[in-house]
Structure formats: structure tokens, C-alpha cells
Amino acid sequence: VLIAGASARTEQFLLEHTEYWNEFVVASPVSSGGAHLAFVGPDVDARKNTLRRLTSTLTASLHLTTVGAYLNRLGPTAPVLVIGFNTGLGGGGGDLARAWAPDLVQILTRKNTPFVLTCANEFADLTGERCVFKAIGARFIVDPVPNPFQAYTHAIGESAGVERDKNKTVSLEDKKQSSCANSFAYAVLGFEKGKGPEAGLRDDQLYALACRAAERAAGKAWDALGMRR
């Protein structure tokens, strides 16, 4: 299981200071061969990279590299599930969205490699991500749905008109402009028939389509969140 875009402050912190990831074997019992969690991304602290045994059937490791580079190391036939938590890949065409484009294409072109994603809101994140995947012709195997296991805390942007007052009641309309980690979940696998490589598109063309879609998708909504584009 490849945790894509892992960060030292979130996914890695939970690995080192909690038993959070042990729940993996509760939610999805693994075979006697076990499972491995690979935390992959440019923001992990790989100096602490030792193989960790979390349970009798679950191990974990850290990798300061890109998703594409890690998948190349595994080879084309190793069974992999990729998970991206709150990736920001649809982020208004910013640096983050551009950085994700090559990895997205590599995940989708690799056979039998489902990509499960979560995002923090509908008005910017989910809107942008949906547009990115549709632009490159990705096949949705699970449509975006509200996630019952979202995070506890919510953030509301200043554009929502909410004063910084702890006693203020937040309206339903304000909540629509709020962000909460893992609020929505969905999954993609490969490309729709006749899309992507089948349509004759090269990898660099798919990168460009993904970036342009992110630029068009969220626009003012991402600007309101203060995201640099």
C-alpha cells in the first residue's frame, strides 16, 4: 500500500507517535503474507527510514522520492494500492498541482493499480480534482462520496465572512465553505476506453492536460483559500 504524498508532519508523525496505522489490519484484514505500508513523498524524513513492524502482518517504511520512482523500483507486476490523503492535486494550477501531474499519469498507466483519494472540501479540492481526472480520461471506480471517517476539526476561510470569534455560531452556508481533512473519498483506476494512451496521447500531453484542468477548475475558490497559483 503506497501512501502517496506522505509528509513528516502528518502521515509520518502518526506512524512514529501513534498506533493509527495499525487500524489498517482491522479495516482490511490481510492474508498470512501480510501487507506493507510505503510512505512516499518529498516531505518525509527518510533519515528515520528503518523497516518497522507494526503488527504481525503489517510493516511500514519511509521513502524520500516520487510515487513514479517508487513504482519503477517495484516493477510492473507487484500488487499495489495507492492512497493519497488530501493531496491538493486539483489546486488551481499551482506548483502542487503541477508536481502531481507526472505521478498521476504513471499511476493511471500502470496496470491494475487503483488510486484511492480523499480531499478536504467540495467547493475547491473536489471540484478541481474531478476536473483533472476527467480531463485526462481517468476511470472512476468509486464516485466521490462524503467520507464518514473525516477529521474532527474544520477550517473556515476568511472569505466565508466568519469573524474570528469563538462564540460565533457558524451558519450552514459558512460550513459549505469550510475544509475538513478527508471529507470526501473516491477512487480511480486506469483510463476510460478510448481515453488517455488509447487516444494517442503521450505522457507529456497528459501532464499538460492535468495542469490546465487544475488551472481552470477551482480558480477563485482556491484563491480565497490563500493558495498560491
PDB file of C-alpha atoms in Angstrom:
ATOM      1  CA  VAL A   1       0.000   0.000   0.000  1.00  0.00           C
ATOM      2  CA  LEU A   2       1.658   3.184  -1.205  1.00  0.00           C
ATOM      3  CA  ILE A   3       0.807   6.315   0.812  1.00  0.00           C
ATOM      4  CA  ALA A   4       1.371   8.970  -1.873  1.00  0.00           C
ATOM      5  CA  GLY A   5       2.455  12.492  -0.947  1.00  0.00           C
ATOM      6  CA  ALA A   6       3.232  11.490   2.635  1.00  0.00           C
ATOM      7  CA  SER A   7       4.503  14.221   4.954  1.00  0.00           C
ATOM      8  CA  ALA A   8       6.694  14.157   8.057  1.00  0.00           C
ATOM      9  CA  ARG A   9       4.133  16.338   9.862  1.00  0.00           C
ATOM     10  CA  THR A  10       1.076  14.203   9.208  1.00  0.00           C
ATOM     11  CA  GLU A  11       1.298  10.614   7.964  1.00  0.00           C
ATOM     12  CA  GLN A  12       4.835  10.079   9.275  1.00  0.00           C
ATOM     13  CA  PHE A  13       4.037  11.733  12.605  1.00  0.00           C
ATOM     14  CA  LEU A  14       1.125   9.346  13.078  1.00  0.00           C
ATOM     15  CA  LEU A  15       3.395   6.425  12.212  1.00  0.00           C
ATOM     16  CA  GLU A  16       6.015   7.404  14.788  1.00  0.00           C
ATOM     17  CA  HIS A  17       3.852   8.609  17.661  1.00  0.00           C
ATOM     18  CA  THR A  18       0.575   6.678  17.483  1.00  0.00           C
ATOM     19  CA  GLU A  19      -0.888   3.297  16.585  1.00  0.00           C
ATOM     20  CA  TYR A  20      -3.135   4.934  13.989  1.00  0.00           C
ATOM     21  CA  TRP A  21      -1.904   2.872  11.035  1.00  0.00           C
ATOM     22  CA  ASN A  22      -2.448  -0.403  12.884  1.00  0.00           C
ATOM     23  CA  GLU A  23      -6.138   0.081  12.149  1.00  0.00           C
ATOM     24  CA  PHE A  24      -5.357  -0.911   8.572  1.00  0.00           C
ATOM     25  CA  VAL A  25      -5.484  -4.593   9.507  1.00  0.00           C
ATOM     26  CA  VAL A  26      -8.778  -4.062  11.342  1.00  0.00           C
ATOM     27  CA  ALA A  27     -10.489  -2.268   8.455  1.00  0.00           C
ATOM     28  CA  SER A  28      -8.982  -4.564   5.825  1.00  0.00           C
ATOM     29  CA  PRO A  29      -7.702  -7.877   7.218  1.00  0.00           C
ATOM     30  CA  VAL A  30      -4.666  -9.061   5.291  1.00  0.00           C
ATOM     31  CA  SER A  31      -3.612 -12.535   4.237  1.00  0.00           C
ATOM     32  CA  SER A  32      -0.969 -14.557   6.048  1.00  0.00           C
ATOM     33  CA  GLY A  33       1.620 -12.992   3.730  1.00  0.00           C
ATOM     34  CA  GLY A  34       0.894  -9.611   5.295  1.00  0.00           C
ATOM     35  CA  ALA A  35       0.926  -6.106   3.852  1.00  0.00           C
ATOM     36  CA  HIS A  36       3.414  -3.263   3.678  1.00  0.00           C
ATOM     37  CA  LEU A  37       2.755   0.481   4.018  1.00  0.00           C
ATOM     38  CA  ALA A  38       5.214   2.557   1.982  1.00  0.00           C
ATOM     39  CA  PHE A  39       5.130   6.268   2.921  1.00  0.00           C
ATOM     40  CA  VAL A  40       6.348   8.030  -0.222  1.00  0.00           C
ATOM     41  CA  GLY A  41       6.812  11.734  -0.879  1.00  0.00           C
ATOM     42  CA  PRO A  42       9.159  14.723  -0.992  1.00  0.00           C
ATOM     43  CA  ASP A  43       8.303  15.769   2.575  1.00  0.00           C
ATOM     44  CA  VAL A  44       9.068  12.616   4.569  1.00  0.00           C
ATOM     45  CA  ASP A  45      12.093  12.442   6.873  1.00  0.00           C
ATOM     46  CA  ALA A  46      13.859   9.435   5.383  1.00  0.00           C
ATOM     47  CA  ARG A  47      16.726   9.691   7.890  1.00  0.00           C
ATOM     48  CA  LYS A  48      14.497   7.613  10.144  1.00  0.00           C
ATOM     49  CA  ASN A  49      13.873   5.014   7.468  1.00  0.00           C
ATOM     50  CA  THR A  50      14.068   1.600   9.076  1.00  0.00           C
ATOM     51  CA  LEU A  51      11.652  -1.193   8.353  1.00  0.00           C
ATOM     52  CA  ARG A  52       9.021  -1.035  11.080  1.00  0.00           C
ATOM     53  CA  ARG A  53       6.847  -3.926  12.145  1.00  0.00           C
ATOM     54  CA  LEU A  54       3.513  -2.511  13.255  1.00  0.00           C
ATOM     55  CA  THR A  55       1.651  -5.786  13.749  1.00  0.00           C
ATOM     56  CA  SER A  56       2.315  -9.434  12.966  1.00  0.00           C
ATOM     57  CA  THR A  57       1.011  -8.882   9.430  1.00  0.00           C
ATOM     58  CA  LEU A  58       1.848  -5.219   8.784  1.00  0.00           C
ATOM     59  CA  THR A  59       5.147  -3.435   8.150  1.00  0.00           C
ATOM     60  CA  ALA A  60       5.999   0.146   7.120  1.00  0.00           C
ATOM     61  CA  SER A  61       8.852   2.155   5.618  1.00  0.00           C
ATOM     62  CA  LEU A  62       9.639   5.751   4.552  1.00  0.00           C
ATOM     63  CA  HIS A  63      10.841   6.827   1.103  1.00  0.00           C
ATOM     64  CA  LEU A  64      12.000  10.326   0.162  1.00  0.00           C
ATOM     65  CA  THR A  65      11.145  10.041  -3.525  1.00  0.00           C
ATOM     66  CA  THR A  66       8.314  10.447  -6.004  1.00  0.00           C
ATOM     67  CA  VAL A  67       5.496   7.990  -6.461  1.00  0.00           C
ATOM     68  CA  GLY A  68       6.660   7.321 -10.005  1.00  0.00           C
ATOM     69  CA  ALA A  69      10.216   6.499  -8.929  1.00  0.00           C
ATOM     70  CA  TYR A  70       8.975   4.149  -6.209  1.00  0.00           C
ATOM     71  CA  LEU A  71       6.639   2.342  -8.621  1.00  0.00           C
ATOM     72  CA  ASN A  72       9.537   1.893 -11.041  1.00  0.00           C
ATOM     73  CA  ARG A  73      11.500   0.183  -8.279  1.00  0.00           C
ATOM     74  CA  LEU A  74       8.651  -2.242  -7.640  1.00  0.00           C
ATOM     75  CA  GLY A  75       8.305  -3.279 -11.252  1.00  0.00           C
ATOM     76  CA  PRO A  76       5.120  -3.630 -13.319  1.00  0.00           C
ATOM     77  CA  THR A  77       3.597  -6.736 -11.695  1.00  0.00           C
ATOM     78  CA  ALA A  78       3.868  -6.093  -7.935  1.00  0.00           C
ATOM     79  CA  PRO A  79       0.358  -5.659  -6.473  1.00  0.00           C
ATOM     80  CA  VAL A  80      -0.074  -2.063  -5.318  1.00  0.00           C
ATOM     81  CA  LEU A  81      -2.870   0.068  -3.920  1.00  0.00           C
ATOM     82  CA  VAL A  82      -2.070   3.801  -3.969  1.00  0.00           C
ATOM     83  CA  ILE A  83      -3.710   6.116  -1.420  1.00  0.00           C
ATOM     84  CA  GLY A  84      -3.496   9.898  -1.405  1.00  0.00           C
ATOM     85  CA  PHE A  85      -4.810  11.800   1.606  1.00  0.00           C
ATOM     86  CA  ASN A  86      -5.817  15.428   0.905  1.00  0.00           C
ATOM     87  CA  THR A  87      -3.355  15.712  -1.958  1.00  0.00           C
ATOM     88  CA  GLY A  88      -4.286  19.163  -3.299  1.00  0.00           C
ATOM     89  CA  LEU A  89      -3.634  17.886  -6.822  1.00  0.00           C
ATOM     90  CA  GLY A  90      -6.541  19.892  -8.200  1.00  0.00           C
ATOM     91  CA  GLY A  91      -5.227  23.096  -6.664  1.00  0.00           C
ATOM     92  CA  GLY A  92      -5.907  25.787  -9.170  1.00  0.00           C
ATOM     93  CA  GLY A  93      -2.906  25.046 -11.370  1.00  0.00           C
ATOM     94  CA  GLY A  94      -0.373  25.881  -8.644  1.00  0.00           C
ATOM     95  CA  ASP A  95       3.012  24.313  -8.007  1.00  0.00           C
ATOM     96  CA  LEU A  96       1.445  21.438  -6.108  1.00  0.00           C
ATOM     97  CA  ALA A  97      -0.893  20.527  -8.954  1.00  0.00           C
ATOM     98  CA  ARG A  98       1.960  20.651 -11.451  1.00  0.00           C
ATOM     99  CA  ALA A  99       4.143  18.471  -9.234  1.00  0.00           C
ATOM    100  CA  TRP A 100       1.444  15.802  -9.076  1.00  0.00           C
ATOM    101  CA  ALA A 101       0.877  15.542 -12.841  1.00  0.00           C
ATOM    102  CA  PRO A 102       3.682  13.058 -13.708  1.00  0.00           C
ATOM    103  CA  ASP A 103       2.805  10.770 -10.802  1.00  0.00           C
ATOM    104  CA  LEU A 104      -0.891  10.811 -11.717  1.00  0.00           C
ATOM    105  CA  VAL A 105      -0.136   9.685 -15.240  1.00  0.00           C
ATOM    106  CA  GLN A 106       2.230   6.946 -14.073  1.00  0.00           C
ATOM    107  CA  ILE A 107      -0.304   5.589 -11.579  1.00  0.00           C
ATOM    108  CA  LEU A 108      -3.075   5.539 -14.171  1.00  0.00           C
ATOM    109  CA  THR A 109      -0.955   3.917 -16.895  1.00  0.00           C
ATOM    110  CA  ARG A 110       0.278   1.155 -14.552  1.00  0.00           C
ATOM    111  CA  LYS A 111      -1.944  -1.901 -14.881  1.00  0.00           C
ATOM    112  CA  ASN A 112      -4.183  -2.981 -12.005  1.00  0.00           C
ATOM    113  CA  THR A 113      -3.207  -0.075  -9.759  1.00  0.00           C
ATOM    114  CA  PRO A 114      -6.213   1.537  -8.063  1.00  0.00           C
ATOM    115  CA  PHE A 115      -5.740   5.041  -6.670  1.00  0.00           C
ATOM    116  CA  VAL A 116      -7.887   5.975  -3.649  1.00  0.00           C
ATOM    117  CA  LEU A 117      -8.062   9.659  -2.729  1.00  0.00           C
ATOM    118  CA  THR A 118      -9.539  11.886  -0.067  1.00  0.00           C
ATOM    119  CA  CYS A 119      -9.957  15.645  -0.077  1.00  0.00           C
ATOM    120  CA  ALA A 120     -10.878  18.358   2.386  1.00  0.00           C
ATOM    121  CA  ASN A 121     -13.763  20.187   0.726  1.00  0.00           C
ATOM    122  CA  GLU A 122     -16.104  20.158  -2.248  1.00  0.00           C
ATOM    123  CA  PHE A 123     -16.018  23.782  -3.403  1.00  0.00           C
ATOM    124  CA  ALA A 124     -12.290  23.811  -4.271  1.00  0.00           C
ATOM    125  CA  ASP A 125     -10.476  20.498  -3.735  1.00  0.00           C
ATOM    126  CA  LEU A 126     -13.040  18.057  -5.068  1.00  0.00           C
ATOM    127  CA  THR A 127     -14.084  20.378  -7.877  1.00  0.00           C
ATOM    128  CA  GLY A 128     -10.505  20.710  -9.047  1.00  0.00           C
ATOM    129  CA  GLU A 129      -9.606  17.039  -8.692  1.00  0.00           C
ATOM    130  CA  ARG A 130     -12.694  15.889 -10.538  1.00  0.00           C
ATOM    131  CA  CYS A 131     -11.820  18.185 -13.421  1.00  0.00           C
ATOM    132  CA  VAL A 132      -8.217  16.964 -13.531  1.00  0.00           C
ATOM    133  CA  PHE A 133      -9.174  13.299 -13.724  1.00  0.00           C
ATOM    134  CA  LYS A 134     -11.922  13.896 -16.277  1.00  0.00           C
ATOM    135  CA  ALA A 135      -9.572  15.959 -18.431  1.00  0.00           C
ATOM    136  CA  ILE A 136      -7.076  13.116 -18.712  1.00  0.00           C
ATOM    137  CA  GLY A 137      -9.771  10.469 -19.111  1.00  0.00           C
ATOM    138  CA  ALA A 138      -9.365   8.600 -15.812  1.00  0.00           C
ATOM    139  CA  ARG A 139     -11.905   5.898 -14.974  1.00  0.00           C
ATOM    140  CA  PHE A 140     -13.748   6.417 -11.699  1.00  0.00           C
ATOM    141  CA  ILE A 141     -14.349   3.084  -9.966  1.00  0.00           C
ATOM    142  CA  VAL A 142     -15.801   4.802  -6.890  1.00  0.00           C
ATOM    143  CA  ASP A 143     -17.508   8.152  -7.440  1.00  0.00           C
ATOM    144  CA  PRO A 144     -16.793  10.912  -4.902  1.00  0.00           C
ATOM    145  CA  VAL A 145     -18.878  10.487  -1.756  1.00  0.00           C
ATOM    146  CA  PRO A 146     -18.869  12.072   1.711  1.00  0.00           C
ATOM    147  CA  ASN A 147     -16.475  10.173   3.961  1.00  0.00           C
ATOM    148  CA  PRO A 148     -17.923   9.100   7.332  1.00  0.00           C
ATOM    149  CA  PHE A 149     -14.374   8.929   8.724  1.00  0.00           C
ATOM    150  CA  GLN A 150     -13.404  12.545   8.122  1.00  0.00           C
ATOM    151  CA  ALA A 151     -11.214  14.508  10.519  1.00  0.00           C
ATOM    152  CA  TYR A 152     -12.663  16.229  13.568  1.00  0.00           C
ATOM    153  CA  THR A 153     -11.637  19.859  13.073  1.00  0.00           C
ATOM    154  CA  HIS A 154     -12.907  22.266  10.396  1.00  0.00           C
ATOM    155  CA  ALA A 155     -11.256  25.361   8.949  1.00  0.00           C
ATOM    156  CA  ILE A 156     -13.316  28.205   7.506  1.00  0.00           C
ATOM    157  CA  GLY A 157     -11.655  30.691   5.174  1.00  0.00           C
ATOM    158  CA  GLU A 158     -11.876  34.409   5.777  1.00  0.00           C
ATOM    159  CA  SER A 159     -13.790  34.747   2.528  1.00  0.00           C
ATOM    160  CA  ALA A 160     -16.697  32.967   4.174  1.00  0.00           C
ATOM    161  CA  GLY A 161     -17.259  36.112   6.230  1.00  0.00           C
ATOM    162  CA  VAL A 162     -16.787  34.430   9.584  1.00  0.00           C
ATOM    163  CA  GLU A 163     -15.299  36.623  12.281  1.00  0.00           C
ATOM    164  CA  ARG A 164     -12.596  35.133  14.441  1.00  0.00           C
ATOM    165  CA  ASP A 165     -14.946  34.797  17.385  1.00  0.00           C
ATOM    166  CA  LYS A 166     -15.075  31.500  19.284  1.00  0.00           C
ATOM    167  CA  ASN A 167     -18.599  32.280  20.427  1.00  0.00           C
ATOM    168  CA  LYS A 168     -19.982  32.895  16.957  1.00  0.00           C
ATOM    169  CA  THR A 169     -22.406  30.322  15.588  1.00  0.00           C
ATOM    170  CA  VAL A 170     -21.339  29.066  12.170  1.00  0.00           C
ATOM    171  CA  SER A 171     -24.163  29.024   9.638  1.00  0.00           C
ATOM    172  CA  LEU A 172     -24.908  26.192   7.219  1.00  0.00           C
ATOM    173  CA  GLU A 173     -23.786  28.429   4.355  1.00  0.00           C
ATOM    174  CA  ASP A 174     -20.469  29.079   6.104  1.00  0.00           C
ATOM    175  CA  LYS A 175     -19.961  25.347   6.585  1.00  0.00           C
ATOM    176  CA  LYS A 176     -20.263  24.844   2.830  1.00  0.00           C
ATOM    177  CA  GLN A 177     -17.110  26.951   2.525  1.00  0.00           C
ATOM    178  CA  SER A 178     -15.246  25.038   5.223  1.00  0.00           C
ATOM    179  CA  SER A 179     -12.455  22.483   4.902  1.00  0.00           C
ATOM    180  CA  CYS A 180     -12.048  19.289   6.882  1.00  0.00           C
ATOM    181  CA  ALA A 181      -9.422  16.669   6.112  1.00  0.00           C
ATOM    182  CA  ASN A 182     -10.732  13.535   4.385  1.00  0.00           C
ATOM    183  CA  SER A 183     -14.246  14.952   3.932  1.00  0.00           C
ATOM    184  CA  PHE A 184     -14.709  13.183   0.597  1.00  0.00           C
ATOM    185  CA  ALA A 185     -13.345   9.932  -0.809  1.00  0.00           C
ATOM    186  CA  TYR A 186     -13.235   8.376  -4.270  1.00  0.00           C
ATOM    187  CA  ALA A 187     -11.110   6.043  -6.401  1.00  0.00           C
ATOM    188  CA  VAL A 188      -9.812   5.857  -9.968  1.00  0.00           C
ATOM    189  CA  LEU A 189      -8.284   3.009 -11.951  1.00  0.00           C
ATOM    190  CA  GLY A 190      -6.691   3.429 -15.352  1.00  0.00           C
ATOM    191  CA  PHE A 191      -8.386   5.268 -18.198  1.00  0.00           C
ATOM    192  CA  GLU A 192     -11.815   5.191 -19.757  1.00  0.00           C
ATOM    193  CA  LYS A 193     -11.990   3.238 -23.002  1.00  0.00           C
ATOM    194  CA  GLY A 194     -10.600   5.317 -25.855  1.00  0.00           C
ATOM    195  CA  LYS A 195      -9.056   7.866 -23.490  1.00  0.00           C
ATOM    196  CA  GLY A 196      -5.504   8.596 -22.411  1.00  0.00           C
ATOM    197  CA  PRO A 197      -2.879   6.479 -24.209  1.00  0.00           C
ATOM    198  CA  GLU A 198      -5.597   4.744 -26.267  1.00  0.00           C
ATOM    199  CA  ALA A 199      -6.421   8.159 -27.719  1.00  0.00           C
ATOM    200  CA  GLY A 200      -2.802   8.530 -28.777  1.00  0.00           C
ATOM    201  CA  LEU A 201      -1.865  10.967 -26.017  1.00  0.00           C
ATOM    202  CA  ARG A 202       1.736  10.953 -24.840  1.00  0.00           C
ATOM    203  CA  ASP A 203       2.676  11.310 -21.184  1.00  0.00           C
ATOM    204  CA  ASP A 204       3.745  14.935 -21.627  1.00  0.00           C
ATOM    205  CA  GLN A 205       0.411  15.747 -23.260  1.00  0.00           C
ATOM    206  CA  LEU A 206      -1.446  14.171 -20.347  1.00  0.00           C
ATOM    207  CA  TYR A 207       0.687  16.202 -17.895  1.00  0.00           C
ATOM    208  CA  ALA A 208      -0.303  19.378 -19.709  1.00  0.00           C
ATOM    209  CA  LEU A 209      -3.987  18.436 -19.723  1.00  0.00           C
ATOM    210  CA  ALA A 210      -3.912  17.793 -15.977  1.00  0.00           C
ATOM    211  CA  CYS A 211      -2.241  21.127 -15.231  1.00  0.00           C
ATOM    212  CA  ARG A 212      -4.581  23.125 -17.459  1.00  0.00           C
ATOM    213  CA  ALA A 213      -7.617  21.428 -15.928  1.00  0.00           C
ATOM    214  CA  ALA A 214      -6.427  22.343 -12.438  1.00  0.00           C
ATOM    215  CA  GLU A 215      -5.906  25.930 -13.570  1.00  0.00           C
ATOM    216  CA  ARG A 216      -9.438  26.190 -14.951  1.00  0.00           C
ATOM    217  CA  ALA A 217     -11.249  24.209 -12.289  1.00  0.00           C
ATOM    218  CA  ALA A 218     -11.218  25.975  -8.964  1.00  0.00           C
ATOM    219  CA  GLY A 219      -9.960  29.479  -9.728  1.00  0.00           C
ATOM    220  CA  LYS A 220     -11.440  31.950  -7.276  1.00  0.00           C
ATOM    221  CA  ALA A 221     -12.293  29.228  -4.759  1.00  0.00           C
ATOM    222  CA  TRP A 222      -8.631  28.323  -4.399  1.00  0.00           C
ATOM    223  CA  ASP A 223      -7.617  31.978  -4.393  1.00  0.00           C
ATOM    224  CA  ALA A 224      -9.989  32.523  -1.476  1.00  0.00           C
ATOM    225  CA  LEU A 225      -8.171  29.803   0.441  1.00  0.00           C
ATOM    226  CA  GLY A 226      -4.937  31.725   0.005  1.00  0.00           C
ATOM    227  CA  MET A 227      -3.324  29.110  -2.233  1.00  0.00           C
ATOM    228  CA  ARG A 228      -0.538  30.456  -4.439  1.00  0.00           C
ATOM    229  CA  ARG A 229      -1.182  29.713  -8.108  1.00  0.00           C
TER     230      ARG A 229
END
